[in-house]
Coordinates of C-alpha atoms in Angstrom, one line a residue:
Chain A
X1 CA 9.5 -16.8 189.2
X2 CA 10.6 -13.8 187.2
X3 CA 10.6 -14.3 183.5
X4 CA 13.5 -12.7 181.5
X5 CA 12.3 -9.4 180.0
X6 CA 13.7 -8.4 176.7
X7 CA 12.5 -5.2 175.0
X8 CA 13.6 -6.6 171.6
X9 CA 10.5 -8.7 171.7
X10 CA 8.7 -5.5 170.6
X11 CA 10.3 -5.9 167.2
X12 CA 8.0 -8.8 166.6
X13 CA 5.1 -6.4 166.8
X14 CA 6.4 -4.3 163.9
X15 CA 4.6 -6.2 161.1
X16 CA 1.3 -5.6 162.8
X17 CA 2.2 -1.9 163.3
X18 CA 3.0 -1.7 159.6
X19 CA -0.3 -3.3 158.6
X20 CA -2.4 -1.2 160.9
X21 CA -0.6 2.0 159.7
X22 CA -1.4 1.0 156.1
X23 CA -5.0 0.0 156.7
X24 CA -6.1 2.3 159.4
X25 CA -3.8 5.1 160.6
X26 CA -2.9 6.5 157.2
X27 CA -6.5 6.5 155.9
X28 CA -7.6 8.1 159.2
X29 CA -4.9 10.8 158.8
X30 CA -6.2 11.5 155.3
X31 CA -9.8 11.8 156.7
X32 CA -8.5 14.4 159.2
X33 CA -6.8 16.3 156.3
X34 CA -10.0 16.2 154.3
X35 CA -12.1 17.5 157.2
X36 CA -10.5 20.9 157.2
X37 CA -10.6 21.4 153.4
X38 CA -13.1 21.5 150.5
X39 CA -12.6 19.8 147.2
X40 CA -14.2 19.9 143.8
X41 CA -12.5 16.7 142.7
X42 CA -9.3 16.4 140.6
X43 CA -7.4 16.1 143.9
X44 CA -7.5 19.9 144.4
X45 CA -8.2 21.0 147.9
X46 CA -9.0 24.4 149.4
X47 CA -8.5 25.3 153.1
X48 CA -11.7 25.6 155.1
X49 CA -10.4 25.5 158.6
X50 CA -13.1 24.4 161.2
X51 CA -15.9 25.5 158.8
X52 CA -17.3 22.0 158.3
X53 CA -17.2 21.3 162.0
X54 CA -19.0 24.5 162.8
X55 CA -21.7 23.7 160.3
X56 CA -22.0 20.1 161.4
X57 CA -22.5 21.1 165.1
X58 CA -25.1 23.7 164.3
X59 CA -28.5 22.0 163.9
X60 CA -30.0 25.0 162.1
X61 CA -27.8 24.4 159.0
X62 CA -28.6 21.8 156.4
X63 CA -25.6 19.6 157.3
X64 CA -26.0 20.0 161.0
X65 CA -29.7 19.2 160.8
X66 CA -29.1 16.1 158.8
X67 CA -26.3 14.9 161.2
X68 CA -28.3 15.6 164.4
X69 CA -31.5 14.0 162.9
X70 CA -29.7 10.9 161.9
X71 CA -27.9 10.8 165.3
X72 CA -31.2 10.9 167.3
X73 CA -32.7 8.4 164.9
X74 CA -29.7 6.1 165.4
X75 CA -29.7 6.5 169.2
X76 CA -33.5 5.8 169.3
X77 CA -32.9 2.7 167.1
X78 CA -30.1 1.4 169.3
X79 CA -32.2 2.0 172.5
X80 CA -35.2 0.2 171.1
X81 CA -33.4 -2.8 169.9
X82 CA -31.4 -3.1 173.1
X83 CA -34.7 -2.8 175.1
X84 CA -36.1 -5.6 173.1
X85 CA -33.2 -7.9 172.4
X86 CA -31.6 -8.0 175.9
X87 CA -34.7 -9.1 177.9
X88 CA -35.8 -11.3 175.1
X89 CA -32.3 -12.9 174.8
X90 CA -32.3 -13.6 178.6
X91 CA -35.8 -15.1 178.4
X92 CA -34.8 -17.3 175.4
X93 CA -31.6 -18.4 177.2
X94 CA -33.5 -19.3 180.3
X95 CA -35.9 -21.4 178.2
X96 CA -33.1 -23.2 176.4
X97 CA -32.6 -26.9 177.4
X98 CA -29.6 -27.7 179.6
X99 CA -29.2 -31.4 178.9
X100 CA -29.5 -34.0 176.2
X101 CA -29.6 -33.9 172.5
X102 CA -31.9 -30.8 172.5
X103 CA -28.9 -28.7 173.5
X104 CA -27.0 -29.2 170.3
X105 CA -30.2 -28.8 168.2
X106 CA -31.1 -25.6 169.9
X107 CA -27.6 -24.2 169.6
X108 CA -27.4 -24.8 165.9
X109 CA -30.9 -23.4 165.4
X110 CA -30.0 -20.3 167.4
X111 CA -26.8 -19.8 165.5
X112 CA -28.5 -19.8 162.1
X113 CA -29.5 -16.2 161.8
X114 CA -26.0 -15.1 162.9
X115 CA -24.5 -16.9 159.9
X116 CA -26.6 -15.1 157.3
X117 CA -24.7 -12.3 155.7
X118 CA -26.2 -8.8 156.4
X119 CA -27.2 -8.0 152.9
X120 CA -28.9 -11.3 152.6
X121 CA -30.9 -10.6 155.8
X122 CA -31.8 -7.3 154.2
X123 CA -32.9 -8.9 151.0
X124 CA -34.9 -11.6 152.8
X125 CA -36.9 -9.0 154.8
X126 CA -37.2 -6.7 151.9
X127 CA -39.1 -9.3 150.0
X128 CA -40.7 -11.0 153.0
X129 CA -42.3 -7.7 154.2
X130 CA -43.5 -6.4 150.8
X131 CA -47.2 -5.7 150.8
X132 CA -47.8 -7.1 147.2
X133 CA -45.7 -10.3 147.1
X134 CA -44.1 -10.8 150.5
X135 CA -45.6 -13.4 152.8
X136 CA -45.5 -11.2 155.9
X137 CA -46.6 -8.0 154.2
X138 CA -49.4 -9.7 152.3
X139 CA -50.6 -11.6 155.3
X140 CA -50.7 -8.4 157.5
X141 CA -52.7 -6.6 154.8
X142 CA -55.1 -9.5 154.4
X143 CA -55.8 -9.2 158.1
X144 CA -57.1 -5.8 157.5
X145 CA -54.1 -3.8 158.8
X146 CA -52.8 -1.2 156.4
X147 CA -49.1 -2.0 156.3
X148 CA -46.6 -0.8 153.7
X149 CA -43.0 -0.2 154.7
X150 CA -42.2 1.6 151.5
X151 CA -44.6 4.4 152.1
X152 CA -45.2 4.6 155.9
X153 CA -42.3 5.7 158.2
X154 CA -43.7 3.8 161.2
X155 CA -44.1 0.6 159.2
X156 CA -40.5 1.0 158.0
X157 CA -39.2 1.4 161.5
X158 CA -41.2 -1.6 162.7
X159 CA -39.9 -3.7 159.8
X160 CA -36.2 -2.8 160.5
X161 CA -36.6 -3.3 164.3
X162 CA -38.2 -6.7 163.8
X163 CA -35.5 -7.6 161.3
X164 CA -32.8 -6.7 163.7
X165 CA -34.4 -8.6 166.6
X166 CA -34.8 -11.6 164.3
X167 CA -31.1 -11.3 163.3
X168 CA -29.4 -10.6 166.6
X169 CA -31.5 -11.8 169.5
X170 CA -29.8 -15.2 169.3
X171 CA -26.4 -13.5 169.9
X172 CA -27.7 -12.2 173.2
X173 CA -29.3 -15.5 174.0
X174 CA -26.2 -17.5 173.2
X175 CA -24.0 -15.2 175.4
X176 CA -26.5 -15.5 178.3
X177 CA -26.7 -19.2 177.8
X178 CA -23.0 -19.5 178.2
X179 CA -23.2 -17.4 181.4
X180 CA -26.0 -19.7 182.7
X181 CA -24.1 -22.9 181.9
X182 CA -21.2 -21.7 184.1
X183 CA -23.4 -21.7 187.2
X184 CA -22.6 -24.9 189.2
X185 CA -25.6 -27.1 190.3
X186 CA -24.7 -26.5 193.9
X187 CA -26.1 -22.9 193.7
X188 CA -29.5 -24.2 192.6
X189 CA -29.4 -26.9 195.2
X190 CA -28.7 -24.4 197.9
X191 CA -31.5 -22.2 196.6
X192 CA -33.9 -25.1 196.7
X193 CA -32.9 -25.9 200.3
X194 CA -33.6 -22.3 201.2
X195 CA -36.9 -22.4 199.5
X196 CA -36.0 -19.6 197.1
X197 CA -38.7 -18.6 194.6
X198 CA -38.1 -18.8 190.8
X199 CA -37.7 -15.0 190.8
X200 CA -35.2 -15.1 193.7
X201 CA -33.1 -17.7 191.8
X202 CA -33.1 -15.5 188.8
X203 CA -32.4 -12.2 190.6
X204 CA -29.7 -13.5 193.0
X205 CA -28.1 -16.4 191.2
X206 CA -28.6 -16.2 187.4
X207 CA -28.6 -12.5 186.8
X208 CA -25.4 -11.8 188.7
X209 CA -23.7 -14.7 186.9
X210 CA -24.8 -13.3 183.6
X211 CA -23.7 -9.7 184.4
X212 CA -20.4 -10.0 182.5
X213 CA -21.8 -11.6 179.4
X214 CA -24.7 -9.2 179.4
X215 CA -22.3 -6.2 179.4
X216 CA -20.5 -7.8 176.4
X217 CA -23.8 -8.4 174.7
X218 CA -25.0 -4.8 175.3
X219 CA -21.6 -3.5 174.0
X220 CA -21.7 -5.6 170.9
X221 CA -25.3 -4.8 170.1
X222 CA -24.9 -1.1 170.8
X223 CA -21.9 -0.8 168.6
X224 CA -23.4 -2.9 165.8
X225 CA -26.7 -1.0 165.8
X226 CA -25.0 2.3 166.1
X227 CA -23.0 1.6 163.0
X228 CA -25.8 -0.3 161.1
X229 CA -25.7 0.3 157.4
X230 CA -26.4 -2.7 155.2
X231 CA -29.8 -4.0 156.4
X232 CA -31.7 -0.7 156.5
X233 CA -30.0 0.3 153.3
X234 CA -31.2 -2.8 151.5
X235 CA -34.7 -2.8 153.0
X236 CA -35.7 0.9 152.9
X237 CA -32.7 2.7 151.4
X238 CA -33.0 5.2 154.3
X239 CA -36.6 6.0 153.4
X240 CA -39.5 6.7 153.2
X241 CA -38.1 10.3 153.1
X242 CA -35.3 10.2 155.6
X243 CA -37.1 8.3 158.2
X244 CA -34.7 5.4 158.5
X245 CA -31.5 7.3 157.4
X246 CA -29.1 6.3 160.2
X247 CA -25.7 7.8 160.7
X248 CA -23.7 5.6 158.4
X249 CA -26.3 5.9 155.6
X250 CA -26.2 9.7 155.9
X251 CA -22.4 9.5 155.9
X252 CA -22.3 7.5 152.7
X253 CA -24.8 9.8 151.1
X254 CA -22.5 12.7 151.9
X255 CA -19.3 11.1 150.9
X256 CA -20.3 9.0 147.8
X257 CA -23.6 10.5 146.8
X258 CA -22.7 14.1 146.9
X259 CA -18.9 13.7 146.9
X260 CA -18.7 16.3 149.8
X261 CA -15.5 14.8 151.1
X262 CA -14.9 17.7 153.6
X263 CA -18.3 17.4 155.2
X264 CA -18.2 13.6 155.2
X265 CA -14.7 13.6 156.8
X266 CA -15.8 16.0 159.5
X267 CA -18.9 13.9 160.2
X268 CA -16.8 10.7 160.3
X269 CA -14.4 12.2 162.8
X270 CA -17.3 13.2 165.2
X271 CA -19.0 9.8 164.6
X272 CA -15.7 8.1 165.3
X273 CA -15.1 10.1 168.5
X274 CA -18.6 9.1 169.8
X275 CA -17.9 5.4 169.1
X276 CA -14.4 5.7 170.7
X277 CA -15.8 7.3 173.9
X278 CA -18.6 4.7 174.2
X279 CA -16.1 1.9 173.6
X280 CA -13.8 3.3 176.3
X281 CA -16.6 3.4 178.9
X282 CA -17.6 -0.2 178.1
X283 CA -14.1 -1.4 178.0
X284 CA -13.3 0.2 181.4
X285 CA -16.4 -1.2 183.0
X286 CA -15.6 -4.7 181.7
X287 CA -11.9 -4.7 182.7
X288 CA -12.9 -3.3 186.2
X289 CA -15.4 -6.1 186.6
X290 CA -12.4 -8.5 186.0
X291 CA -10.4 -6.7 188.7
X292 CA -13.3 -7.0 191.2
X293 CA -13.5 -10.7 190.4
X294 CA -9.8 -11.2 191.1
X295 CA -10.2 -9.4 194.4
X296 CA -13.2 -11.5 195.5
X297 CA -12.6 -14.8 193.8
X298 CA -14.2 -17.2 196.3
X299 CA -17.8 -16.3 197.0
X300 CA -19.2 -14.9 193.9
Chain B
X1 CA 10.3 10.9 149.2
X2 CA 7.0 9.2 148.3
X3 CA 4.3 11.3 146.7
X4 CA 1.9 12.2 149.5
X5 CA -0.3 14.7 147.6
X6 CA -3.2 12.2 147.6
X7 CA -3.3 12.6 151.4
X8 CA -4.2 16.2 150.9
X9 CA -1.8 17.4 153.6
X10 CA -2.0 20.9 155.1
X11 CA 0.7 22.5 157.4
X12 CA -1.9 22.7 160.2
X13 CA -2.8 19.0 160.1
X14 CA 0.8 18.1 159.7
X15 CA 1.6 20.1 162.9
X16 CA -1.4 18.4 164.6
X17 CA -0.1 14.9 163.8
X18 CA 3.5 15.9 164.6
X19 CA 2.3 16.9 168.1
X20 CA 0.6 13.6 168.6
X21 CA 3.6 11.6 167.4
X22 CA 5.8 13.7 169.6
X23 CA 3.6 13.0 172.6
X24 CA 3.7 9.3 171.9
X25 CA 7.5 9.4 171.6
X26 CA 7.7 11.3 174.9
X27 CA 5.5 8.6 176.5
X28 CA 7.6 5.8 175.1
X29 CA 10.8 7.4 176.4
X30 CA 9.2 7.9 179.8
X31 CA 8.0 4.3 179.9
X32 CA 11.6 3.1 179.2
X33 CA 13.4 5.5 181.5
X34 CA 10.9 5.7 184.3
X35 CA 8.7 2.6 184.5
X36 CA 5.5 3.2 186.4
X37 CA 2.8 1.3 188.3
X38 CA -0.9 1.7 187.7
X39 CA -2.6 3.9 190.2
X40 CA -6.3 4.4 191.2
X41 CA -7.5 8.0 191.0
X42 CA -10.6 10.1 191.1
X43 CA -12.5 7.8 188.7
X44 CA -11.9 4.8 190.9
X45 CA -10.2 2.9 188.1
X46 CA -6.6 1.9 187.7
X47 CA -4.9 4.0 185.1
X48 CA -1.4 4.2 183.5
X49 CA 0.2 7.3 181.9
X50 CA -1.0 6.0 178.6
X51 CA -4.6 5.8 179.8
X52 CA -4.4 9.3 181.1
X53 CA -3.0 10.5 177.8
X54 CA -5.8 8.8 175.9
X55 CA -8.4 10.4 178.3
X56 CA -6.8 13.8 177.8
X57 CA -6.8 13.5 174.0
X58 CA -10.3 12.2 173.8
X59 CA -11.5 14.9 176.2
X60 CA -9.6 17.5 174.3
X61 CA -11.4 16.5 171.1
X62 CA -14.8 16.8 172.8
X63 CA -13.9 20.1 174.4
X64 CA -12.9 21.6 171.0
X65 CA -16.1 20.2 169.4
X66 CA -18.2 21.6 172.3
X67 CA -16.5 25.0 171.9
X68 CA -17.2 25.1 168.2
X69 CA -20.8 24.0 168.7
X70 CA -21.8 26.0 171.8
X71 CA -19.4 28.9 172.4
X72 CA -18.0 30.0 169.0
X73 CA -15.1 32.4 169.3
X74 CA -11.4 31.7 168.9
X75 CA -10.5 28.1 169.4
X76 CA -7.4 29.0 171.4
X77 CA -9.7 29.2 174.5
X78 CA -10.8 25.7 173.9
X79 CA -7.1 24.7 173.6
X80 CA -6.3 26.4 176.9
X81 CA -9.2 24.7 178.5
X82 CA -8.0 21.4 177.2
X83 CA -4.6 21.9 178.6
X84 CA -6.1 22.6 182.0
X85 CA -8.2 19.5 181.6
X86 CA -5.2 17.4 180.6
X87 CA -3.2 18.6 183.6
X88 CA -6.1 17.7 185.8
X89 CA -6.4 14.3 184.3
X90 CA -2.7 13.6 184.7
X91 CA -2.8 14.9 188.3
X92 CA -6.0 13.4 189.7
X93 CA -7.3 10.5 187.5

């Protein structure tokens, strides 16, 4: 049945448009304006054309070097935490109980780290991992391992990665668990009749059913880790040296620390474009999975 | 007229945004006058005109950045390349 179609319905969207314009579009336009100018404060701007962008994209300059270094650092960080959190999340989801009172208990327990505010997570780990008074840092040192995240870049990286895994693996696990719960018992019964091994059940029943939630999990974890700021800022402040200075920390240093609005604006635009491109790829993959599902609804 | 000096406008960026707003207006008019169906193109995904405009603009941004970072020289060449790219996106994607 055809529903009546009335373009005046679009008028109802206007308030949202106004809010988005006020909170996102106009500030973004201002950033674009900043990116082609230089300022010394006092709202006085001088035309700089594409100067900041040229400098930014040339790794041999100070600005370019900092931007590229933090970009590689950030990509490495995202790759590492994805490589740990996704398999670990799947493993945890597979081990979670399916029936009885334990389900509720596990779900609450798993959701706990997700409810902790980011700066609190940072503070917890900042103290927990300290070599002098923190339980973790002190214990590791007592075991005879020289560990100090304030002085050693490798230790700082390990601390931040373990913290992120602690904070976010349960998100991946909960998403996978939702995917696993949606598999009807008939699939497992059929597998049992066919004498399928545990690996075959995982590979041909559980993994395909989790594909969609896994893509969402990877998208969420990639975007979150690519834009991470609070936790490493609280724990290491980007140090020692610049070893844990990720993109957003570098950006804040530029914009608020040095008040280089032009450079920071140019960097935000490039940063934003990368995020936008990645989002588009993930979004397209996800919506096309939906389309595939609609075409083949019965036997998947 | 509200005071917009805080936004640090320049004629160039104003022209840039006017072009984008103009494109959006053209797309809106087209959508009303000539409604369209999604089609599947070279990428194997269903796209509308809006999707193709988005891809063109995003690609244009990256082409300009790549030109600044790798080639140097006048940006007009990057703009020309972007127009070719946009035409290809609208024709084939």
